[in-house]
CSV table of C-alpha atoms in Angstrom, one decimal:
chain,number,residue,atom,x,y,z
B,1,UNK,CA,0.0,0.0,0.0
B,2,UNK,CA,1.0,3.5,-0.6
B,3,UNK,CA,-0.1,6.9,1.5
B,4,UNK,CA,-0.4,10.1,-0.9
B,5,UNK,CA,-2.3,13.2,1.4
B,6,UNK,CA,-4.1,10.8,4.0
B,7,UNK,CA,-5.1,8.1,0.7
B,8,UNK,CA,-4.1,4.4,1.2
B,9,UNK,CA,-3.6,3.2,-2.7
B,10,UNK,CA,-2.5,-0.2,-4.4
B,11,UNK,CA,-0.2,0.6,-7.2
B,12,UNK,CA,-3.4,-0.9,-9.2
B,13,UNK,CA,-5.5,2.1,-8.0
B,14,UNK,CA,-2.5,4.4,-8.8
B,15,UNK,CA,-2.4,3.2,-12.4
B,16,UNK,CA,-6.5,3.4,-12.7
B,17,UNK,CA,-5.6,7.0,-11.2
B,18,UNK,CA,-3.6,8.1,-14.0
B,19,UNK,CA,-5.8,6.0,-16.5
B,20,UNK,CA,-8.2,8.4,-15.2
B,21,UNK,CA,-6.7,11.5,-16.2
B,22,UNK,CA,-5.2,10.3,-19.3
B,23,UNK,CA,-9.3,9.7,-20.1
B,24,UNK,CA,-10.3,13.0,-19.2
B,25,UNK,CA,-7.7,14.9,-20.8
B,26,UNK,CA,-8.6,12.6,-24.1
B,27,UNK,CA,-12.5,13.9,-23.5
B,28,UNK,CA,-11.4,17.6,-23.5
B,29,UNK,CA,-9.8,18.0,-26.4
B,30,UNK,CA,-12.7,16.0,-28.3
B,31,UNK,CA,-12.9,12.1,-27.1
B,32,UNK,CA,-16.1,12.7,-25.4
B,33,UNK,CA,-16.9,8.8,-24.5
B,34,UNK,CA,-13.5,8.5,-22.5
B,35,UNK,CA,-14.8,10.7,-20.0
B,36,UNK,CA,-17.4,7.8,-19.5
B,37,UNK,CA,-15.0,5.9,-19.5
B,38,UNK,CA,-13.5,7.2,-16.1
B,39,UNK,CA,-16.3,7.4,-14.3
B,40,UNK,CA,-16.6,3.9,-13.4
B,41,UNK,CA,-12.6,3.6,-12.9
B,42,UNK,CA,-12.7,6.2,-10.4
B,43,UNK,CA,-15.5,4.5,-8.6
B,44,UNK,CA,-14.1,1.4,-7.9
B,45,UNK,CA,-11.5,3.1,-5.7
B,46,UNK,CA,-13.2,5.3,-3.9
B,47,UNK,CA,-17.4,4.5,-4.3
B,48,UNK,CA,-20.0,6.8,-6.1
B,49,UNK,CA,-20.3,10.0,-4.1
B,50,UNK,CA,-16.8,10.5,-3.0
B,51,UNK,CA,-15.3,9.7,-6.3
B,52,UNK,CA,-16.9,12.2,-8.0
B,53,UNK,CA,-15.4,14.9,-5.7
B,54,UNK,CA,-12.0,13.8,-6.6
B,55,UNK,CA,-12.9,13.7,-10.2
B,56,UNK,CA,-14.2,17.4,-9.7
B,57,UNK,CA,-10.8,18.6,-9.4
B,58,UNK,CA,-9.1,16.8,-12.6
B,59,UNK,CA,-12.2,18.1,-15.1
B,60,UNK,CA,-11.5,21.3,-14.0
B,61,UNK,CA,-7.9,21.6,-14.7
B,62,UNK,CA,-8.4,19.5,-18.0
B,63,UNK,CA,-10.9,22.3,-19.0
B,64,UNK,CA,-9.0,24.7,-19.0
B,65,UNK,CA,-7.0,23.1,-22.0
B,66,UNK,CA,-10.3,22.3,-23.6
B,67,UNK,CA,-11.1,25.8,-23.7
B,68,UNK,CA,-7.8,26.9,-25.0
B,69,UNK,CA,-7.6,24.4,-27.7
B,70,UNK,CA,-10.7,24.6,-28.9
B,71,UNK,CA,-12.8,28.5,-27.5
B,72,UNK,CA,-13.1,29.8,-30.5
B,73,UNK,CA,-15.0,27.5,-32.5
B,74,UNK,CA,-18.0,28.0,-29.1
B,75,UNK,CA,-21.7,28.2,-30.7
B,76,UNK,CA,-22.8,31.3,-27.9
B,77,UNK,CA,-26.4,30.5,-28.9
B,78,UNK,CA,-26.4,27.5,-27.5
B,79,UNK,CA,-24.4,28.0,-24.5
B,80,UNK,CA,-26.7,31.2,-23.4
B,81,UNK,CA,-29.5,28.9,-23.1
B,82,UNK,CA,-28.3,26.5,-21.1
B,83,UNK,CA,-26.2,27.8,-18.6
B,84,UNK,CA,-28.8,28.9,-16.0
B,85,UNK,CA,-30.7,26.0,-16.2
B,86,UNK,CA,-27.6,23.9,-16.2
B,87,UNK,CA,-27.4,26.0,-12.7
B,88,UNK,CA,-30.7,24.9,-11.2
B,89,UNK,CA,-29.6,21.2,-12.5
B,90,UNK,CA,-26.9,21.3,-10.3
B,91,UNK,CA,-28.6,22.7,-7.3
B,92,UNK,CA,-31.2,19.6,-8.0
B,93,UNK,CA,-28.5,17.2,-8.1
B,94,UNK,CA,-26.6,18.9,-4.9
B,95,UNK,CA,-30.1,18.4,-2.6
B,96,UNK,CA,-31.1,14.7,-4.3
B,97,UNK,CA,-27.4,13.4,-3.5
B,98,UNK,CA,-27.3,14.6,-0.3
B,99,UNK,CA,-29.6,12.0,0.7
B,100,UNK,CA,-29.0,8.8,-1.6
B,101,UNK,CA,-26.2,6.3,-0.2
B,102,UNK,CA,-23.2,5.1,-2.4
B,103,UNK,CA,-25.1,2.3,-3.9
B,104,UNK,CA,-27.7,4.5,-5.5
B,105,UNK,CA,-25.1,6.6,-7.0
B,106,UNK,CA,-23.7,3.9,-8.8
B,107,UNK,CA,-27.3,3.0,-9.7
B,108,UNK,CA,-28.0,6.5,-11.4
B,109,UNK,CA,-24.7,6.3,-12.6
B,110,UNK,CA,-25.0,3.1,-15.0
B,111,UNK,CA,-28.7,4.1,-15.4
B,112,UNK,CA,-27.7,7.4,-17.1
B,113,UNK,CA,-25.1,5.9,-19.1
B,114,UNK,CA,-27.3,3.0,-20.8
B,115,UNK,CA,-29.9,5.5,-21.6
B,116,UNK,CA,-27.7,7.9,-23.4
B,117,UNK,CA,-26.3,5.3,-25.5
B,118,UNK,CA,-29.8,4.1,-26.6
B,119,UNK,CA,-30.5,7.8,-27.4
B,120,UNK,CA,-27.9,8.1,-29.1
B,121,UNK,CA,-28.2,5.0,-31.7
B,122,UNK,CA,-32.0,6.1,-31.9
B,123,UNK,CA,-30.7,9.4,-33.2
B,124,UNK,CA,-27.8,7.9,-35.6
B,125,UNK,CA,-30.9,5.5,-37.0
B,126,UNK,CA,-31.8,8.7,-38.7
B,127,UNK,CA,-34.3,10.0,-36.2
B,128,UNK,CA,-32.5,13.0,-35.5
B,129,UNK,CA,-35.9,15.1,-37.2
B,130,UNK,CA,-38.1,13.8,-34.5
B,131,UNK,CA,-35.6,15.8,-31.7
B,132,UNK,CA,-37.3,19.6,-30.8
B,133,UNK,CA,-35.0,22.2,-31.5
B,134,UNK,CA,-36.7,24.5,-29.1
B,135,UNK,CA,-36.4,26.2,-26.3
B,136,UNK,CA,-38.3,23.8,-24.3
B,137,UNK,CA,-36.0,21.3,-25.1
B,138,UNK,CA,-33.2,23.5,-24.5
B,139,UNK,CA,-34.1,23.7,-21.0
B,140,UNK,CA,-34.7,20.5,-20.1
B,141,UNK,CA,-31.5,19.7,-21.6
B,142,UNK,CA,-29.9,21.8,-19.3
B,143,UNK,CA,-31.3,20.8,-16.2
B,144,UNK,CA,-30.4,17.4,-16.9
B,145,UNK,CA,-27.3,17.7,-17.9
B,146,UNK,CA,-26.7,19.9,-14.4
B,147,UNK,CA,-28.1,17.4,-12.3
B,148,UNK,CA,-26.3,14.0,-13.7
B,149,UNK,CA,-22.8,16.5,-13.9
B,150,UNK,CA,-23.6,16.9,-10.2
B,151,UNK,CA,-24.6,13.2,-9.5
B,152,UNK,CA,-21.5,11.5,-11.0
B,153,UNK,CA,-19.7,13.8,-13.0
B,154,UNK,CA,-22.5,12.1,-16.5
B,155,UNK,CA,-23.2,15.5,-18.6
B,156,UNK,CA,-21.1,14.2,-21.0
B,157,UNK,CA,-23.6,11.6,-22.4
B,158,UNK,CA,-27.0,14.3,-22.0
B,159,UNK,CA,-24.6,17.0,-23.8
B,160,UNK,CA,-23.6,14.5,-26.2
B,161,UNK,CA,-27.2,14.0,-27.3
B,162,UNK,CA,-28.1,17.3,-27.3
B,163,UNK,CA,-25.1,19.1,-29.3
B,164,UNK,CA,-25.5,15.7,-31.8
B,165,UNK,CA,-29.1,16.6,-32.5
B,166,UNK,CA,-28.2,20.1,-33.1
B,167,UNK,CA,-26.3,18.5,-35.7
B,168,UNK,CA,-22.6,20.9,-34.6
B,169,UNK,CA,-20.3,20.4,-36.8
B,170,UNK,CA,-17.0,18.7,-35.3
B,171,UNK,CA,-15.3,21.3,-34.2
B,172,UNK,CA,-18.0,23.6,-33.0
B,173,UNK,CA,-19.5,20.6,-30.9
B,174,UNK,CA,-15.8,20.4,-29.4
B,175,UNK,CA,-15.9,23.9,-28.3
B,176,UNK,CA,-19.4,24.5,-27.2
B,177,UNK,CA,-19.2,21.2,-25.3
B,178,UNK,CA,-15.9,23.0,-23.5
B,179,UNK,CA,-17.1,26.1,-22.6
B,180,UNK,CA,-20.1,24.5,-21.3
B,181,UNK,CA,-17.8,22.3,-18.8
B,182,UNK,CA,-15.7,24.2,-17.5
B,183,UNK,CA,-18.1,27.0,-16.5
B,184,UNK,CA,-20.3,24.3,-14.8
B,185,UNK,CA,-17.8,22.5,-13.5
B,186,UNK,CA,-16.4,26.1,-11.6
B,187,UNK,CA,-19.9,26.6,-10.8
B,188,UNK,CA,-20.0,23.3,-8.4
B,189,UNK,CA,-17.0,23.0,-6.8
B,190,UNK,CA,-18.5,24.7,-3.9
B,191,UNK,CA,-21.5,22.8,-3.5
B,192,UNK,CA,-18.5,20.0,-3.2
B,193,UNK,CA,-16.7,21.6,-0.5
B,194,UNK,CA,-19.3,23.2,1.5
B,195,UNK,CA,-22.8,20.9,1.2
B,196,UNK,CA,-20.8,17.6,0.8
B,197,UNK,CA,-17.6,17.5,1.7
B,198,UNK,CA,-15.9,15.8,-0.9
B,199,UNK,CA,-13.6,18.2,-2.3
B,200,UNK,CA,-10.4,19.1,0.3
B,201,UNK,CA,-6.8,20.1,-0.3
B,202,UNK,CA,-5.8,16.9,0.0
B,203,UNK,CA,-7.6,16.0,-3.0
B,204,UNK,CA,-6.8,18.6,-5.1
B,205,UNK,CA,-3.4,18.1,-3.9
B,206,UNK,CA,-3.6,14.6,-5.0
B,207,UNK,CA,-5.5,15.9,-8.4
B,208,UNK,CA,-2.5,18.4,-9.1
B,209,UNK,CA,0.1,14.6,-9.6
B,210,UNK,CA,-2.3,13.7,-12.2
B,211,UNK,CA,-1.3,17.0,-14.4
B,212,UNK,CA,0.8,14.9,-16.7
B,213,UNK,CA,-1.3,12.3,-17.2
B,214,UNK,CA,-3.9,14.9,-18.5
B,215,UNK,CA,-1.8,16.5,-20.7
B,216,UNK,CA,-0.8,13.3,-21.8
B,217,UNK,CA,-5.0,12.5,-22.9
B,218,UNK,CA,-5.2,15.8,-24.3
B,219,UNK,CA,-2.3,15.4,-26.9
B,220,UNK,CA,-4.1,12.1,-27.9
B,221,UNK,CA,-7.1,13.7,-28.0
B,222,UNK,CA,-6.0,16.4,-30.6
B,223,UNK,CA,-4.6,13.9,-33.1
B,224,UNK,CA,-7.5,11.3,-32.8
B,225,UNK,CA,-10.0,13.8,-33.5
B,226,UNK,CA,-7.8,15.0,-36.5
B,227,UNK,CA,-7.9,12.2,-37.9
B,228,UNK,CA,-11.6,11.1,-37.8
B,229,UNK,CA,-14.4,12.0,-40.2
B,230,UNK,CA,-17.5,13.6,-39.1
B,231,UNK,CA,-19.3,10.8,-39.4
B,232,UNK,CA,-16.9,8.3,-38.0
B,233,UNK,CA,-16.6,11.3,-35.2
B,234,UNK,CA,-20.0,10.8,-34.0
B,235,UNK,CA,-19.9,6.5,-34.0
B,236,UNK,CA,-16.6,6.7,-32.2
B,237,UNK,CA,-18.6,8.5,-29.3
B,238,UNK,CA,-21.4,6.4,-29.1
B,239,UNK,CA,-19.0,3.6,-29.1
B,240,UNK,CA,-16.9,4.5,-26.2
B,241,UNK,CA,-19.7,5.4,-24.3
B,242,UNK,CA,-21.4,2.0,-24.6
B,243,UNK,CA,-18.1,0.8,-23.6
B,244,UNK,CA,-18.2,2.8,-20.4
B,245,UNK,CA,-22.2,1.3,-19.6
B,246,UNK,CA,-20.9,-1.9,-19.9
B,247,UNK,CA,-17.9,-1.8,-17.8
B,248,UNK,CA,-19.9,0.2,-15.1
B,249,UNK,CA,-22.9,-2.7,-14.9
B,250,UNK,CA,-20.2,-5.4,-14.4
């Protein structure tokens, strides 16, 4: 066993660690289903609700290269409409998780998961004219997507849909996807800190080691999505998400 800032890790949990950031700097810059990916990885080690407070930490600094990379390609539209009712998502999820144990985290978790993959195979199957594009939907998009970032760190999926059926192209999905992380992910670390308690400086001090590791993702991230169509784009996501509900149901 080693001790890192009061943690007690396996050099099997250190390696799922930095498997972790390498995911989420590969979802940043445009690998969107690795994210998913890291979810469940990070959950093994340290269960549903607490997992997600140390995963807090590592989304925020691998925004910030999201948003660099990729700002100026944003579709403000978009983003104007669901940032204050990605707000009241996360206040939602802050109140429901404060009284559901570990288990049912995990629960939501998977649940979440499955049911954007089946959305988004529905919408690849050429029913992408039956989605609203209005506000309504807008909305309800965005409290979703506030809530299940909240409980288990899962936008990524509900955005996914969302940005897909808007039918972005690549890179504009990229960059509106970024900007609309790392402003909600800012806006909840103190619900974290403050309402649950999962965010201290000894994990962001532990979150800091994983800097290389993320910078590491985000590299791959850049050339994979350089090298992928826009429809082979889209698949790739759906495919590493479905990947992600799998491993989480095991």
């Amino acid at each position: 066993m080693i001790t890192l800032f009061t943690y007690s890790f396996t050099y099997l949990d250190l390696v799922l660690v930095a498997l972790v950031a390498v995911f989420i700097g590969m979802s940043k810059t445009g690998v969107h289903g690795a994210g998913m990916l890291a979810v469940p990885l990070l959950a093994t080690i340290f269960g549903g609700q607490q997992s997600s407070g140390v995963l807090l930490p590592i989304l925020v600094l691998a925004d910030v290269m999201g948003v660099f990379y990729y700002h100026r390609h944003a579709s403000w539209q978009h983003l104007r409409l669901l940032f204050p009712w990605a707000a009241a998502g996360v206040v939602a999820g802050t109140i429901v998780g404060s009284y559901i144990d570990d288990k049912m985290f995990k629960v939501i978790m998977a649940i979440v998961i499955l049911v954007s993959v089946v959305v988004m195979l529905w919408l690849e199957r050429g029913h992408k004219e039956a989605v609203p594009h209005n506000k309504t939907f807008g909305v309800a998009t965005g409290v979703l997507g506030g809530f299940t970032s909240m409980v288990g760190n899962l936008a990524g999926t509900v955005m996914a849909v969302y940005f897909l059926s808007m039918r972005l192209p690549k890179n504009t999905f990229i960059g509106t996807t970024a900007w609309f992380f790392m402003v909600t992910n800012w806006f909840k670390v103190p619900f974290h800190v403050f309402a649950w308690h999962t965010i201290s400086w000894n994990t962001f001090l532990l979150d800091l080691l994983t800097l290389p590791f993320i910078l590491l993702g985000a590299v791959c991230g850049i050339w994979i999505v350089k090298r992928l169509s826009e429809k082979a784009y889209r698949w790739f996501i759906i495919g590493m998400t479905l990947v992600a509900a799998v491993f989480m149901l095991r």
